[in-house]
């Protein structure tokens, strides 16, 4: 085998031998590095960066879990405020300028109240719920919010039941 290779190289012109040597010693290794090793190196760096990001996110979630555990949750034995009723609920909607956006207000069995908003500002609705929730004597049994056609507006359906139930 080596004799045939030597015979092949002897038959070539000196310039062709130099070009063939250049191909074997320079071009093939460079192509190997650029075509195979470089992409593998970049993929490894990308994976390492994603792993570091995932670890940071994991640490953040663990910190939030510890923070949530430290928060004091309301005691179940604490006295629950009485339900404020439909008229007081409607008054709070009026004072928050949400009454015009409400398309339905229903009272059901055992003090359950269903509210429907077809197009209401999400921020205003959340402010009203945040402001009203601790003392209104209801708990939210069902809440469905869907994006509306206008930006920052939503369709919302809210079912409230007295907190004692």
mmCIF file of C-alpha atoms in Angstrom:
data_model
loop_
_atom_site.group_PDB
_atom_site.id
_atom_site.type_symbol
_atom_site.label_atom_id
_atom_site.label_comp_id
_atom_site.label_asym_id
_atom_site.label_seq_id
_atom_site.Cartn_x
_atom_site.Cartn_y
_atom_site.Cartn_z
ATOM 1 C CA UNK A 1 0.000 0.000 0.000
ATOM 2 C CA UNK A 2 2.724 2.464 0.891
ATOM 3 C CA UNK A 3 4.590 1.559 -2.310
ATOM 4 C CA UNK A 4 1.543 2.516 -4.395
ATOM 5 C CA UNK A 5 1.230 5.805 -2.497
ATOM 6 C CA UNK A 6 4.918 6.552 -3.083
ATOM 7 C CA UNK A 7 4.592 5.692 -6.795
ATOM 8 C CA UNK A 8 1.560 8.002 -7.036
ATOM 9 C CA UNK A 9 3.431 10.861 -5.351
ATOM 10 C CA UNK A 10 6.551 10.351 -7.529
ATOM 11 C CA UNK A 11 4.472 10.650 -10.691
ATOM 12 C CA UNK A 12 3.053 14.007 -9.553
ATOM 13 C CA UNK A 13 4.732 17.297 -10.350
ATOM 14 C CA UNK A 14 6.444 19.097 -7.413
ATOM 15 C CA UNK A 15 3.744 21.763 -7.425
ATOM 16 C CA UNK A 16 1.008 19.107 -7.205
ATOM 17 C CA UNK A 17 2.812 17.387 -4.311
ATOM 18 C CA UNK A 18 2.981 20.724 -2.424
ATOM 19 C CA UNK A 19 -0.732 21.345 -3.025
ATOM 20 C CA UNK A 20 -1.596 17.801 -1.944
ATOM 21 C CA UNK A 21 0.508 18.221 1.222
ATOM 22 C CA UNK A 22 -1.172 21.557 1.898
ATOM 23 C CA UNK A 23 -4.547 19.886 1.498
ATOM 24 C CA UNK A 24 -3.697 17.103 3.911
ATOM 25 C CA UNK A 25 -1.859 19.191 6.504
ATOM 26 C CA UNK A 26 -3.859 22.465 6.506
ATOM 27 C CA UNK A 27 -7.183 22.458 4.677
ATOM 28 C CA UNK A 28 -8.610 19.178 6.006
ATOM 29 C CA UNK A 29 -7.783 19.960 9.666
ATOM 30 C CA UNK A 30 -9.212 23.497 9.327
ATOM 31 C CA UNK A 31 -12.371 22.123 7.719
ATOM 32 C CA UNK A 32 -12.652 19.547 10.484
ATOM 33 C CA UNK A 33 -12.315 22.224 13.166
ATOM 34 C CA UNK A 34 -14.728 24.676 11.530
ATOM 35 C CA UNK A 35 -17.260 22.107 10.365
ATOM 36 C CA UNK A 36 -17.387 19.770 13.329
ATOM 37 C CA UNK A 37 -15.580 20.933 16.426
ATOM 38 C CA UNK A 38 -16.607 24.615 16.400
ATOM 39 C CA UNK A 39 -20.397 23.911 16.263
ATOM 40 C CA UNK A 40 -20.028 21.345 19.033
ATOM 41 C CA UNK A 41 -18.192 23.896 21.169
ATOM 42 C CA UNK A 42 -20.904 26.523 20.556
ATOM 43 C CA UNK A 43 -23.653 24.019 21.380
ATOM 44 C CA UNK A 44 -21.912 23.138 24.625
ATOM 45 C CA UNK A 45 -21.551 26.814 25.585
ATOM 46 C CA UNK A 46 -25.231 27.385 24.806
ATOM 47 C CA UNK A 47 -26.247 24.393 26.927
ATOM 48 C CA UNK A 48 -24.070 25.621 29.795
ATOM 49 C CA UNK A 49 -25.681 29.076 29.597
ATOM 50 C CA UNK A 50 -29.180 27.534 29.605
ATOM 51 C CA UNK A 51 -28.246 25.382 32.590
ATOM 52 C CA UNK A 52 -26.977 28.420 34.496
ATOM 53 C CA UNK A 53 -30.190 30.296 33.673
ATOM 54 C CA UNK A 54 -32.308 27.336 34.825
ATOM 55 C CA UNK A 55 -30.364 27.155 38.090
ATOM 56 C CA UNK A 56 -30.903 30.873 38.707
ATOM 57 C CA UNK A 57 -34.626 30.456 38.011
ATOM 58 C CA UNK A 58 -34.770 27.444 40.322
ATOM 59 C CA UNK A 59 -33.077 29.426 43.108
ATOM 60 C CA UNK A 60 -35.548 32.281 42.574
ATOM 61 C CA UNK A 61 -38.519 29.892 42.803
ATOM 62 C CA UNK A 62 -37.130 28.335 45.990
ATOM 63 C CA UNK A 63 -36.714 31.811 47.502
ATOM 64 C CA UNK A 64 -40.324 32.670 46.587
ATOM 65 C CA UNK A 65 -41.503 29.399 48.161
ATOM 66 C CA UNK A 66 -39.679 30.261 51.369
ATOM 67 C CA UNK A 67 -41.140 33.757 51.235
ATOM 68 C CA UNK A 68 -44.657 32.383 50.773
ATOM 69 C CA UNK A 69 -44.160 30.013 53.697
ATOM 70 C CA UNK A 70 -43.218 32.963 55.923
ATOM 71 C CA UNK A 71 -46.341 34.892 55.004
ATOM 72 C CA UNK A 72 -49.018 34.550 57.585
ATOM 73 C CA UNK A 73 -52.113 32.933 56.214
ATOM 74 C CA UNK A 74 -55.454 33.859 57.729
ATOM 75 C CA UNK A 75 -56.483 31.454 60.402
ATOM 76 C CA UNK A 76 -59.464 29.280 59.624
ATOM 77 C CA UNK A 77 -60.675 29.815 63.148
ATOM 78 C CA UNK A 78 -60.706 33.577 62.687
ATOM 79 C CA UNK A 79 -64.149 35.095 62.586
ATOM 80 C CA UNK A 80 -65.336 35.540 59.027
ATOM 81 C CA UNK A 81 -67.062 38.808 58.196
ATOM 82 C CA UNK A 82 -70.700 38.505 57.211
ATOM 83 C CA UNK A 83 -71.521 38.731 53.509
ATOM 84 C CA UNK A 84 -72.225 42.346 52.556
ATOM 85 C CA UNK A 85 -75.087 41.487 50.208
ATOM 86 C CA UNK A 86 -75.962 42.359 46.631
ATOM 87 C CA UNK A 87 -76.807 46.018 47.227
ATOM 88 C CA UNK A 88 -73.524 46.741 49.043
ATOM 89 C CA UNK A 89 -71.655 44.858 46.330
ATOM 90 C CA UNK A 90 -73.368 46.970 43.697
ATOM 91 C CA UNK A 91 -72.528 50.131 45.659
ATOM 92 C CA UNK A 92 -68.862 49.148 45.661
ATOM 93 C CA UNK A 93 -69.060 48.663 41.896
ATOM 94 C CA UNK A 94 -70.612 52.116 41.520
ATOM 95 C CA UNK A 95 -67.941 53.730 43.681
ATOM 96 C CA UNK A 96 -65.249 52.048 41.565
ATOM 97 C CA UNK A 97 -66.947 53.187 38.324
ATOM 98 C CA UNK A 98 -67.413 49.581 37.219
ATOM 99 C CA UNK A 99 -71.214 49.417 37.297
ATOM 100 C CA UNK A 100 -71.610 50.612 33.675
ATOM 101 C CA UNK A 101 -69.379 47.759 32.499
ATOM 102 C CA UNK A 102 -71.334 45.054 34.335
ATOM 103 C CA UNK A 103 -73.709 43.241 31.991
ATOM 104 C CA UNK A 104 -75.250 40.838 34.494
ATOM 105 C CA UNK A 105 -75.711 40.534 38.253
ATOM 106 C CA UNK A 106 -77.531 37.438 39.472
ATOM 107 C CA UNK A 107 -78.355 36.135 42.915
ATOM 108 C CA UNK A 108 -78.635 32.378 43.275
ATOM 109 C CA UNK A 109 -79.441 29.899 46.002
ATOM 110 C CA UNK A 110 -77.722 30.172 49.388
ATOM 111 C CA UNK A 111 -76.433 33.709 48.813
ATOM 112 C CA UNK A 112 -74.347 32.958 45.731
ATOM 113 C CA UNK A 113 -73.792 35.939 43.429
ATOM 114 C CA UNK A 114 -72.778 35.784 39.756
ATOM 115 C CA UNK A 115 -71.304 38.824 38.029
ATOM 116 C CA UNK A 116 -70.600 39.163 34.312
ATOM 117 C CA UNK A 117 -68.595 41.872 32.599
ATOM 118 C CA UNK A 118 -68.508 41.795 28.792
ATOM 119 C CA UNK A 119 -65.857 44.505 28.376
ATOM 120 C CA UNK A 120 -64.133 45.913 31.448
ATOM 121 C CA UNK A 121 -60.672 47.288 32.124
ATOM 122 C CA UNK A 122 -58.576 44.502 33.603
ATOM 123 C CA UNK A 123 -56.694 46.895 35.893
ATOM 124 C CA UNK A 124 -59.890 48.471 37.256
ATOM 125 C CA UNK A 125 -61.498 45.080 37.837
ATOM 126 C CA UNK A 126 -58.453 43.750 39.701
ATOM 127 C CA UNK A 127 -58.244 46.906 41.837
ATOM 128 C CA UNK A 128 -61.907 46.536 42.788
ATOM 129 C CA UNK A 129 -61.455 42.861 43.667
ATOM 130 C CA UNK A 130 -58.287 43.566 45.669
ATOM 131 C CA UNK A 131 -59.911 46.416 47.563
ATOM 132 C CA UNK A 132 -63.162 44.563 48.231
ATOM 133 C CA UNK A 133 -62.001 41.017 48.894
ATOM 134 C CA UNK A 134 -60.824 41.123 52.532
ATOM 135 C CA UNK A 135 -63.997 42.564 54.018
ATOM 136 C CA UNK A 136 -66.851 41.732 51.700
ATOM 137 C CA UNK A 137 -67.607 38.378 53.329
ATOM 138 C CA UNK A 138 -67.487 36.390 50.103
ATOM 139 C CA UNK A 139 -64.981 34.023 48.644
ATOM 140 C CA UNK A 140 -64.442 33.646 44.924
ATOM 141 C CA UNK A 141 -65.835 30.270 43.874
ATOM 142 C CA UNK A 142 -65.236 30.753 40.153
ATOM 143 C CA UNK A 143 -63.372 33.337 38.116
ATOM 144 C CA UNK A 144 -63.044 33.309 34.356
ATOM 145 C CA UNK A 145 -61.211 36.066 32.529
ATOM 146 C CA UNK A 146 -60.769 36.158 28.762
ATOM 147 C CA UNK A 147 -58.982 38.728 26.653
ATOM 148 C CA UNK A 148 -61.322 41.223 25.088
ATOM 149 C CA UNK A 149 -61.265 42.797 21.660
ATOM 150 C CA UNK A 150 -59.860 46.111 22.930
ATOM 151 C CA UNK A 151 -56.389 46.290 24.475
ATOM 152 C CA UNK A 152 -56.376 46.034 28.299
ATOM 153 C CA UNK A 153 -60.055 45.045 28.357
ATOM 154 C CA UNK A 154 -61.355 41.633 29.339
ATOM 155 C CA UNK A 155 -64.530 39.612 29.553
ATOM 156 C CA UNK A 156 -64.963 38.419 33.123
ATOM 157 C CA UNK A 157 -67.306 36.073 34.925
ATOM 158 C CA UNK A 158 -67.168 35.965 38.676
ATOM 159 C CA UNK A 159 -69.065 33.735 41.102
ATOM 160 C CA UNK A 160 -69.057 34.676 44.772
ATOM 161 C CA UNK A 161 -70.292 32.544 47.649
ATOM 162 C CA UNK A 162 -70.592 33.639 51.279
ATOM 163 C CA UNK A 163 -67.291 32.988 53.088
ATOM 164 C CA UNK A 164 -68.950 30.832 55.734
ATOM 165 C CA UNK A 165 -70.004 28.205 53.192
#
